[in-house]
Short mmCIF file of C-alpha atoms in Angstrom, two decimals:
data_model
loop_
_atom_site.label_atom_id
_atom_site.label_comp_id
_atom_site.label_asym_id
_atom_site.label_seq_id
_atom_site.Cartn_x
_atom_site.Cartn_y
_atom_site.Cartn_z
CA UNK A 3 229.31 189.93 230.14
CA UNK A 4 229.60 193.81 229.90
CA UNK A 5 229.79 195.36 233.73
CA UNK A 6 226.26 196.00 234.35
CA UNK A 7 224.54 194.09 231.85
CA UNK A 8 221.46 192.52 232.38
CA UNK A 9 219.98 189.02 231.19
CA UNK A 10 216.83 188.77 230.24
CA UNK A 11 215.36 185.64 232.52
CA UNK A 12 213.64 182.82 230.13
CA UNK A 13 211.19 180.36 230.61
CA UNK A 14 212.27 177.31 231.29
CA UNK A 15 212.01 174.11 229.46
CA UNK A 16 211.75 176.45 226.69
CA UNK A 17 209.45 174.31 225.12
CA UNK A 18 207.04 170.48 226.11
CA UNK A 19 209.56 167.76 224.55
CA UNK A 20 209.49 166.84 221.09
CA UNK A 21 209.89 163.29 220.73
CA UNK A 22 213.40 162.80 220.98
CA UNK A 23 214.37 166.75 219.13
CA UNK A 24 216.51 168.62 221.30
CA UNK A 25 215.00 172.39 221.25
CA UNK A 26 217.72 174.52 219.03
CA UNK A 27 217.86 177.10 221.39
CA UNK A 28 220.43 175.20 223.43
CA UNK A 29 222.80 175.98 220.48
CA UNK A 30 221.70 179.31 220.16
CA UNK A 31 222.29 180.00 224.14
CA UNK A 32 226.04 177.65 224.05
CA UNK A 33 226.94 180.23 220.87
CA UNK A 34 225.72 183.81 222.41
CA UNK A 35 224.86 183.14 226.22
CA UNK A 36 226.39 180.31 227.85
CA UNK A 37 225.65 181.02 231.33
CA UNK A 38 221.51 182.34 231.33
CA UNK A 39 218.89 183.28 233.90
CA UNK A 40 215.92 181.27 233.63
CA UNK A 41 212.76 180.42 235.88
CA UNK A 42 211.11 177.15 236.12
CA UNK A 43 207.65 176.48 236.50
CA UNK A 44 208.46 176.09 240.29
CA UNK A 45 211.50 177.57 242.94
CA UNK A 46 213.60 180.62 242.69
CA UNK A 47 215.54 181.69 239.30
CA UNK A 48 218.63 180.05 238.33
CA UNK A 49 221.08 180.58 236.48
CA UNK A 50 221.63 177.70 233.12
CA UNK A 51 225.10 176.23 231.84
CA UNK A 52 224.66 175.09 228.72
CA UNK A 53 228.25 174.17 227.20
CA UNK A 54 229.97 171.11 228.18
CA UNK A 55 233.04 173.04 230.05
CA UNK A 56 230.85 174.70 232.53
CA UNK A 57 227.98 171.79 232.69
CA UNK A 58 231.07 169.43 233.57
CA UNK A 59 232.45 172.34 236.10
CA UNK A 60 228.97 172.80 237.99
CA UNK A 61 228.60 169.03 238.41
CA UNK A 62 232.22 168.09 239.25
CA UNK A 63 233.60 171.26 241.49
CA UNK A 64 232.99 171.01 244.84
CA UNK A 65 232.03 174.82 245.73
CA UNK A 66 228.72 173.90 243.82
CA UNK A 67 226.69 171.86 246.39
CA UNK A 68 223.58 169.97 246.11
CA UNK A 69 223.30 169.98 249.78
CA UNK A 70 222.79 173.57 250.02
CA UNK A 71 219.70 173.37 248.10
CA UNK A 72 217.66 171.64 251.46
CA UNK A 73 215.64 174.29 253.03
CA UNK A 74 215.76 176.43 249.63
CA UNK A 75 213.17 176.81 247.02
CA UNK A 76 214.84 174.88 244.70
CA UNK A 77 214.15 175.46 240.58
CA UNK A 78 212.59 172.71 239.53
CA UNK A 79 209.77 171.39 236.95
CA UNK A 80 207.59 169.41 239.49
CA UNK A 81 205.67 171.04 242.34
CA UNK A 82 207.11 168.92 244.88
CA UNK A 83 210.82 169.24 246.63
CA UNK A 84 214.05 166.80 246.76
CA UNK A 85 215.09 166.85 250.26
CA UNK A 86 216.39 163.39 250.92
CA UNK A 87 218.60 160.65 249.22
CA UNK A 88 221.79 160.38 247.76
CA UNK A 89 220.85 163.76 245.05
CA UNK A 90 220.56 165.89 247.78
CA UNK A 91 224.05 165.12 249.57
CA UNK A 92 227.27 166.34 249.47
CA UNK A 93 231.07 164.87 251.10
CA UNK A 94 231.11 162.96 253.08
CA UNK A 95 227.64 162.20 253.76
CA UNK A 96 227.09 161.16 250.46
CA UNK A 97 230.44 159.39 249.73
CA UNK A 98 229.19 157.53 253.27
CA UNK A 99 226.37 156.15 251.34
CA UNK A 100 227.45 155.59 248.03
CA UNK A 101 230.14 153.72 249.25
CA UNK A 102 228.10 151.09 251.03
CA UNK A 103 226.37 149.89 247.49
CA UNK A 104 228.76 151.13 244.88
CA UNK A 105 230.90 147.90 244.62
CA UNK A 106 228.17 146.21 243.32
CA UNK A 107 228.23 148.37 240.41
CA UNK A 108 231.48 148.57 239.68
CA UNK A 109 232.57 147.08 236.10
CA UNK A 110 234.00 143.98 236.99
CA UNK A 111 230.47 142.50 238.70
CA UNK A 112 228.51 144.09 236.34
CA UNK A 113 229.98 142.10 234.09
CA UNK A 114 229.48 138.85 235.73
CA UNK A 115 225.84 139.71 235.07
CA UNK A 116 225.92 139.73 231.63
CA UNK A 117 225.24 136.47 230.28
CA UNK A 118 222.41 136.56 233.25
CA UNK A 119 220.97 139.59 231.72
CA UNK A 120 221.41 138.22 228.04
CA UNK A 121 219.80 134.80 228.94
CA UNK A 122 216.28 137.06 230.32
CA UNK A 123 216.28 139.18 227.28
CA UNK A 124 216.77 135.87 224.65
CA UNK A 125 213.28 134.78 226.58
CA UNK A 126 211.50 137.92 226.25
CA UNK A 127 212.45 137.99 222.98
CA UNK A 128 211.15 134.10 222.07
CA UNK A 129 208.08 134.74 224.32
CA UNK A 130 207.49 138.17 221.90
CA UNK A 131 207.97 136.07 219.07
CA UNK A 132 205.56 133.49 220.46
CA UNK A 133 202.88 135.84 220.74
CA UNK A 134 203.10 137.08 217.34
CA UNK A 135 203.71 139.96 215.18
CA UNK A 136 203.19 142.97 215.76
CA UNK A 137 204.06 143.50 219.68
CA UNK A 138 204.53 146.10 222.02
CA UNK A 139 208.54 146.40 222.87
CA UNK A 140 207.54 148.56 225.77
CA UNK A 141 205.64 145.91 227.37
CA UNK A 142 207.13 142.73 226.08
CA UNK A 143 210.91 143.51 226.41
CA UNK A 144 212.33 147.01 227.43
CA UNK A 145 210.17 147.20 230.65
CA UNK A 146 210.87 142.95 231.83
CA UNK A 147 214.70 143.26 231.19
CA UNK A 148 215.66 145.80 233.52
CA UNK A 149 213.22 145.16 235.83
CA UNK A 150 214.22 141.49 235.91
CA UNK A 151 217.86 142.51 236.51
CA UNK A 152 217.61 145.05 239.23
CA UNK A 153 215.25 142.82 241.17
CA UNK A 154 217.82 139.51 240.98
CA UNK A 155 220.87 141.97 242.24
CA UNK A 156 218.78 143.84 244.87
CA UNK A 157 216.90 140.19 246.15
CA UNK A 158 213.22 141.63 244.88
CA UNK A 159 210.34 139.37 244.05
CA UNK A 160 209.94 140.02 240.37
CA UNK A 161 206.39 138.72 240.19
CA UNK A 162 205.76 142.13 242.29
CA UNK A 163 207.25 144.08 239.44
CA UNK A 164 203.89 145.52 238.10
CA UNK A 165 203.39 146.80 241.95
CA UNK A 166 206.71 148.97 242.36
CA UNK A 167 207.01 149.75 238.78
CA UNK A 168 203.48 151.98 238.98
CA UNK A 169 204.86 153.27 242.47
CA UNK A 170 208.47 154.02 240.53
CA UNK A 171 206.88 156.58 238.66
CA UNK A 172 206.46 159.02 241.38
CA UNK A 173 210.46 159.90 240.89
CA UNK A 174 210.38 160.61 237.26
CA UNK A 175 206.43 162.74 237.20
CA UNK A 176 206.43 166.14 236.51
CA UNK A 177 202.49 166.75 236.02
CA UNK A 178 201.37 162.75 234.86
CA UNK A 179 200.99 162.37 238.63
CA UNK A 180 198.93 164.45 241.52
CA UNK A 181 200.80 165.32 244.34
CA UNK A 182 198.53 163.13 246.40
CA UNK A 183 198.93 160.11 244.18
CA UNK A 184 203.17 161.47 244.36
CA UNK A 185 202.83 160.93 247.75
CA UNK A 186 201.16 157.81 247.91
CA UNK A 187 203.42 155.86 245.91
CA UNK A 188 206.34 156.90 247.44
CA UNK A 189 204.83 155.94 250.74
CA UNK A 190 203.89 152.41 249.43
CA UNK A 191 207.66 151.90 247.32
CA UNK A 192 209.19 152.70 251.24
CA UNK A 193 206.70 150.61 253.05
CA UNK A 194 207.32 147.40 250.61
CA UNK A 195 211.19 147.50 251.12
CA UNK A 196 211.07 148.06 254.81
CA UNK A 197 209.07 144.95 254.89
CA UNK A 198 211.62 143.36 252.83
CA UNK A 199 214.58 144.33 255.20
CA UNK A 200 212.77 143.08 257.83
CA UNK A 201 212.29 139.37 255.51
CA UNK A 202 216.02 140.22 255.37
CA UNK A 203 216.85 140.45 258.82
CA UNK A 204 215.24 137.60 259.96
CA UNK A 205 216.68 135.51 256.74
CA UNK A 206 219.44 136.85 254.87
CA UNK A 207 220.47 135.57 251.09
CA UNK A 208 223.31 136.22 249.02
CA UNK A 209 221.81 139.17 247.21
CA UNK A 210 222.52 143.07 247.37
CA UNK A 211 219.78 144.03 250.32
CA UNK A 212 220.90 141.89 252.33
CA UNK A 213 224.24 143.15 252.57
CA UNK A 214 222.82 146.27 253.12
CA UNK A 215 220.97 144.79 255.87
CA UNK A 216 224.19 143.52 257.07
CA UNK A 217 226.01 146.94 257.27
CA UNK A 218 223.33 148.83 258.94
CA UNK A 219 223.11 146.05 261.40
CA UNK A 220 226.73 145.66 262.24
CA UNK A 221 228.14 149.35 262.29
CA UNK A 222 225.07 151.46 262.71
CA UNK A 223 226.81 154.56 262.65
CA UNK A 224 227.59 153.68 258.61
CA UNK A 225 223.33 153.31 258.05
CA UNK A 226 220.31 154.56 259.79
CA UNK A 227 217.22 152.74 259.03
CA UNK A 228 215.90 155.30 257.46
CA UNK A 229 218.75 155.36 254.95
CA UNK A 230 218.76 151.79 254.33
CA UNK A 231 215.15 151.73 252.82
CA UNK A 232 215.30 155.14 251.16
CA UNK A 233 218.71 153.66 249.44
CA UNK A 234 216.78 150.49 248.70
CA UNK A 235 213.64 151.83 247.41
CA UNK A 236 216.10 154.67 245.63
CA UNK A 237 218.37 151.59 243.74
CA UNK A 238 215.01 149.56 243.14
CA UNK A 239 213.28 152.81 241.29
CA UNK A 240 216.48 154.36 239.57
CA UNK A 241 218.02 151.01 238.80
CA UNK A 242 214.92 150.34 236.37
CA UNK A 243 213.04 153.10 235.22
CA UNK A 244 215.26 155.15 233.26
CA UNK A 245 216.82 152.32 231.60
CA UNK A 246 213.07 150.91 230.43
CA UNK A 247 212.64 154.52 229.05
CA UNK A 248 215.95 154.57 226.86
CA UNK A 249 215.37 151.18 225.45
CA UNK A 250 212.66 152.20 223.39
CA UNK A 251 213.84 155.73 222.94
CA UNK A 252 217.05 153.48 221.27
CA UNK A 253 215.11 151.27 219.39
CA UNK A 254 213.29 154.53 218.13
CA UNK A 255 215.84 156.35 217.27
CA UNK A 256 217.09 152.98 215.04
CA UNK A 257 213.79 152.32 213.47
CA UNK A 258 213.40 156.17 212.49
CA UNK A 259 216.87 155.90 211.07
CA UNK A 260 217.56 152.73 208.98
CA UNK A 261 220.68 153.03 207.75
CA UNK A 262 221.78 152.62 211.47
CA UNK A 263 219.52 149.51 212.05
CA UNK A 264 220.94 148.83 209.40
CA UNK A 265 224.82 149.34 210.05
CA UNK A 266 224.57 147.61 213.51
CA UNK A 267 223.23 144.69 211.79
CA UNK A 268 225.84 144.51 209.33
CA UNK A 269 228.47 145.66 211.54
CA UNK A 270 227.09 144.03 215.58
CA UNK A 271 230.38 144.84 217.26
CA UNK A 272 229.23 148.60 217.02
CA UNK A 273 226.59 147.82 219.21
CA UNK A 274 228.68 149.11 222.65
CA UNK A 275 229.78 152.17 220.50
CA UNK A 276 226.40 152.94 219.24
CA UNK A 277 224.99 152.92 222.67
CA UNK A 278 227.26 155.50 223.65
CA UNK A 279 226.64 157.84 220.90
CA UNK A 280 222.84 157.12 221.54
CA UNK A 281 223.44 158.26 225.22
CA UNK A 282 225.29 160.99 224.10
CA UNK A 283 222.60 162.44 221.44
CA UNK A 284 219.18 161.12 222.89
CA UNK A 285 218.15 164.03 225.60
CA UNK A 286 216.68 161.79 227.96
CA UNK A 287 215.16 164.70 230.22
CA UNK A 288 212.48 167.01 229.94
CA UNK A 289 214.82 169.77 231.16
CA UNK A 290 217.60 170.08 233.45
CA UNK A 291 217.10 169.51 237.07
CA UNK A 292 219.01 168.73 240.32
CA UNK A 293 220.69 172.76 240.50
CA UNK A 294 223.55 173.64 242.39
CA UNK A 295 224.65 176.04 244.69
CA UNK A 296 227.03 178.17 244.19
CA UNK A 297 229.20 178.27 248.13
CA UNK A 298 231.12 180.94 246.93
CA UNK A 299 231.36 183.85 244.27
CA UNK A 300 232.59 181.74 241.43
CA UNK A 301 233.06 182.98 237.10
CA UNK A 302 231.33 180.26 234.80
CA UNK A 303 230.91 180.81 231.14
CA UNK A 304 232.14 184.51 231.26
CA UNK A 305 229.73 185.32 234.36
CA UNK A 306 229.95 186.13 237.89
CA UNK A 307 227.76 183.40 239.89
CA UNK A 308 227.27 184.61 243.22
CA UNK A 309 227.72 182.66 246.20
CA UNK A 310 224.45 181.58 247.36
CA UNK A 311 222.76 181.30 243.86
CA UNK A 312 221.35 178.09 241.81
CA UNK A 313 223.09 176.67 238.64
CA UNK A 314 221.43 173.98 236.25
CA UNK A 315 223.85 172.68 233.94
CA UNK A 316 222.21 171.14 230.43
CA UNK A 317 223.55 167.71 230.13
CA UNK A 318 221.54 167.30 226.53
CA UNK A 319 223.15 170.72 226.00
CA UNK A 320 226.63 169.72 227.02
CA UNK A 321 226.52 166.97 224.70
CA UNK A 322 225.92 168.21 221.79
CA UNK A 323 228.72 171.16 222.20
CA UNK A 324 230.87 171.70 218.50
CA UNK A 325 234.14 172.22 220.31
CA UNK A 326 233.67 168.64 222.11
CA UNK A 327 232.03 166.72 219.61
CA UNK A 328 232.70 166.80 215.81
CA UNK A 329 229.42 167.50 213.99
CA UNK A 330 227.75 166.83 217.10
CA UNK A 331 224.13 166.69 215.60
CA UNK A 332 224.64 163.74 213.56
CA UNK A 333 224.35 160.17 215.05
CA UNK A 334 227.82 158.24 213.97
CA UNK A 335 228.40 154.88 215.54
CA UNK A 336 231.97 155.15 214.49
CA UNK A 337 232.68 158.42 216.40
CA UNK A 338 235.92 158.23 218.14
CA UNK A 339 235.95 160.84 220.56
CA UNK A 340 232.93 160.60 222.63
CA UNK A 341 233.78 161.59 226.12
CA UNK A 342 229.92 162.21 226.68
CA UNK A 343 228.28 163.34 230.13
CA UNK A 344 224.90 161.27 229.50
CA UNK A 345 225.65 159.81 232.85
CA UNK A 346 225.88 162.73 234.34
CA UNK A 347 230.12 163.62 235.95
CA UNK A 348 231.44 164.23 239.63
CA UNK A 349 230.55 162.58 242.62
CA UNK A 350 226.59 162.37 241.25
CA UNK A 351 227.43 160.35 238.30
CA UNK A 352 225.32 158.12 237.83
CA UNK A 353 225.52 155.55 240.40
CA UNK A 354 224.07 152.64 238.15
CA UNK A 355 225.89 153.65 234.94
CA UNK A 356 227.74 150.61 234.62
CA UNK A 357 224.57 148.46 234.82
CA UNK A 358 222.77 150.68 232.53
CA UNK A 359 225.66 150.44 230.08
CA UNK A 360 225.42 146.86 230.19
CA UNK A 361 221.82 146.19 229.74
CA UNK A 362 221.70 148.44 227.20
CA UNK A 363 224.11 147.28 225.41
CA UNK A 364 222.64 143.54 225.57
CA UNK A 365 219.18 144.75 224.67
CA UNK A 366 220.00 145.82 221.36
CA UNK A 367 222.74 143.15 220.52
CA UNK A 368 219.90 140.62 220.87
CA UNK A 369 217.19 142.44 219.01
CA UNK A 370 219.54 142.92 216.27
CA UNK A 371 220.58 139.50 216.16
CA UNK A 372 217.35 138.17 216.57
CA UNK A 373 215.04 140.29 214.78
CA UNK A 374 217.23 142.58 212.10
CA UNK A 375 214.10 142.86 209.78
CA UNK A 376 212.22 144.69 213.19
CA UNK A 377 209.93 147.91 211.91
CA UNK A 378 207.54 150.13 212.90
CA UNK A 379 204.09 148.46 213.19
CA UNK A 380 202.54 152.01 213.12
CA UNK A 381 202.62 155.58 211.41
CA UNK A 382 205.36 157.35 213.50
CA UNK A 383 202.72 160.53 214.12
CA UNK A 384 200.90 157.72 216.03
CA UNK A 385 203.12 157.04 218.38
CA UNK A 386 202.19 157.89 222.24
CA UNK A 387 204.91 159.86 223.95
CA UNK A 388 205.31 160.01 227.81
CA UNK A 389 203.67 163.88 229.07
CA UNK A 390 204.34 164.97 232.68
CA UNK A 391 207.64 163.38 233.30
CA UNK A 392 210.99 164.56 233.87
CA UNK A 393 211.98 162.06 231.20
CA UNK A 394 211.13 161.70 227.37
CA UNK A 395 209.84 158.28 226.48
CA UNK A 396 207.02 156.27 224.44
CA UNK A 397 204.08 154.53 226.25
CA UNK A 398 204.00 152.08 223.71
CA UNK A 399 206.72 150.95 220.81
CA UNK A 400 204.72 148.69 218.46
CA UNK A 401 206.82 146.62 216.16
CA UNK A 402 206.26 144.12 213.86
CA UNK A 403 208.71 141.84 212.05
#
């Protein structure tokens, strides 16, 4: 940028969510402006990365901190602020926490849960079947499966799913939600796993809370007890709710596309590959979120960020970046090169990625396998898509077969 220039400051999302489109002025902006000014519908401006170099460099360099945005007006879509949890840490606070639950995450025991996780979605699936065609996937599969797995790792009741899966949707509203009604679920999600800690504490089992339980208890300086059912209610929330969103969005993008229902029918060993060029081209969010702070005067994308300022970097952007990704606006389940950042990069990655991965990648091997003639049960323009979130997603998928 020319010494002096000004940039204009945009609105930002630059648009409500299309279905699953990603707004073209990402690739106009990655072309002509990399690094823009834009202002949310809440907190101060911010600057916006949009290609994958600098996205990857904001979320992976340690002189942009998420900790520095406490106590600031942070840019962000939703009225209310992030000023606890894991998102709003840096080193080694964070690393303090995410160590305590990240080895049951890790590849090796995710795996281990796989044939658990394809044994729950083989009985949604003959329980859909059951019930007859046409059937809501939402309901019937993509919201049980995750739900089902989460709550066997953590130790949750699952017959309370309906109960914490309405309160889970206070971390992904934008608008759906009033702040009081924000407010109120979050209260309830933390008040139903401190009463599970304390089941926990008087009765331990072999299941992920109670090893929690167990650290906090024997080295308090690792835990407070604040942390431990913040982390809880965090895993129980995040652990579920984005992956019930991308199921259908998947499913979606497959049924509005049926030469790759298709292919992955023909071809079901491209199921792990497809779901990583589906995570790579579905944007998932509403808009970016979660900026960082600049700690010192650093140059991304040709411009001087000051130290002190607020950077959003575009992971929908970032992924869909020419000099990254061949052709990067066409879905190809045979892509080789697909070092995507769907999961986010640095120490925020996604601390559930592995899982995700997994479920995923189980939830469309066995609808494939089990119902490769699935379709639409509806005109597409009648589908209901999710409004007020911080995520794109369907309230209802109904298929027939």
């Amino acid at each position: 940028m020319a010494e002096g220039q000004q940039l204009a400051t945009r609105t930002y999302p630059f648009s409500d969510p299309d279905r699953l489109n990603l707004h073209p002025f990402y690739s106009h902006l990655r072309d002509n402006e990399p690094l823009s000014r834009v202002r949310l519908p809440f907190g101060e401006e911010a600057w916006l990365a949009t290609r994958y170099a600098d996205v990857r460099m904001v979320l992976g360099d340690a002189r942009f901190s998420r900790a520095a945005s406490v106590g600031r007006d942070e840019p962000r879509i939703h009225p209310r602020q992030n000023n606890d949890g894991l998102l709003t840490m840096d080193a080694p606070e964070h690393s303090r926490l995410r160590t305590l639950v990240a080895k049951a995450f890790t590849a090796r025991r995710v795996e281990q849960l796989r044939p658990r996780a394809r044994q729950v979605a083989n009985e949604l699936l003959d329980n859909m079947v059951a019930l007859g065609s046409p059937a809501d996937l939402v309901e019937h599969y993509a919201t049980p499966l995750p739900v089902t797995v989460i709550c066997e790792l953590l130790g949750v009741p699952t017959n309370d799913q309906d109960r914490f899966h309405t309160w889970s949707e206070a971390i992904v509203s934008t608008t759906s939600l009033s702040m009081r009604q924000i407010q109120e679920y979050i209260t309830n999600l933390n008040a139903y796993m401190a009463e599970l800690v304390a089941e926990r504490r008087r009765e331990a089992a072999d299941d992920l809370l109670s090893a929690m339980v167990r650290a906090r208890d024997e080295n308090e300086d690792r835990l407070t007890e604040e942390e431990l059912v913040s982390l809880a209610a965090g895993l129980l929330a995040a652990g579920h709710e984005t992956t019930v969103t991308q199921v259908p969005n998947f499913v979606y993008v497959l049924l509005t596309n049926p030469e790759l229902l298709a292919q992955l029918c023909e071809k079901p060993e491209l199921v792990n590959a497809a779901v990583e060029e589906l995570m790579r081209w579905v944007p998932l969010g509403a808009g970016s979120a979660f900026a960082r702070y600049a700690t010192e005067d650093i140059e991304l994308g040709g411009v001087l960020v000051r130290a002190g300022e607020p950077v959003l970097g575009s992971l929908s952007s970032a992924n869909r970046d020419g000099d990254v990704f061949d052709d990067p606006d066409r879905l190809d389940f045979t892509r080789e090169n697909n070092p995507h950042i769907g999961f986010g990069h640095g120490v925020h990655h996604c601390l559930g990625a592995q899982l995700a991965r997994m479920e995923l990648q189980v939830a469309l091997g066995c609808l494939i396998a089990r119902l490769p003639d699935l379709r639409l049960a509806v005109p597409e323009h009648e589908l209901v898509w999710k409004k007020g979130m911080l995520v794109r997603g369907l309230r209802a998928l109904p298929v027939a077969w």
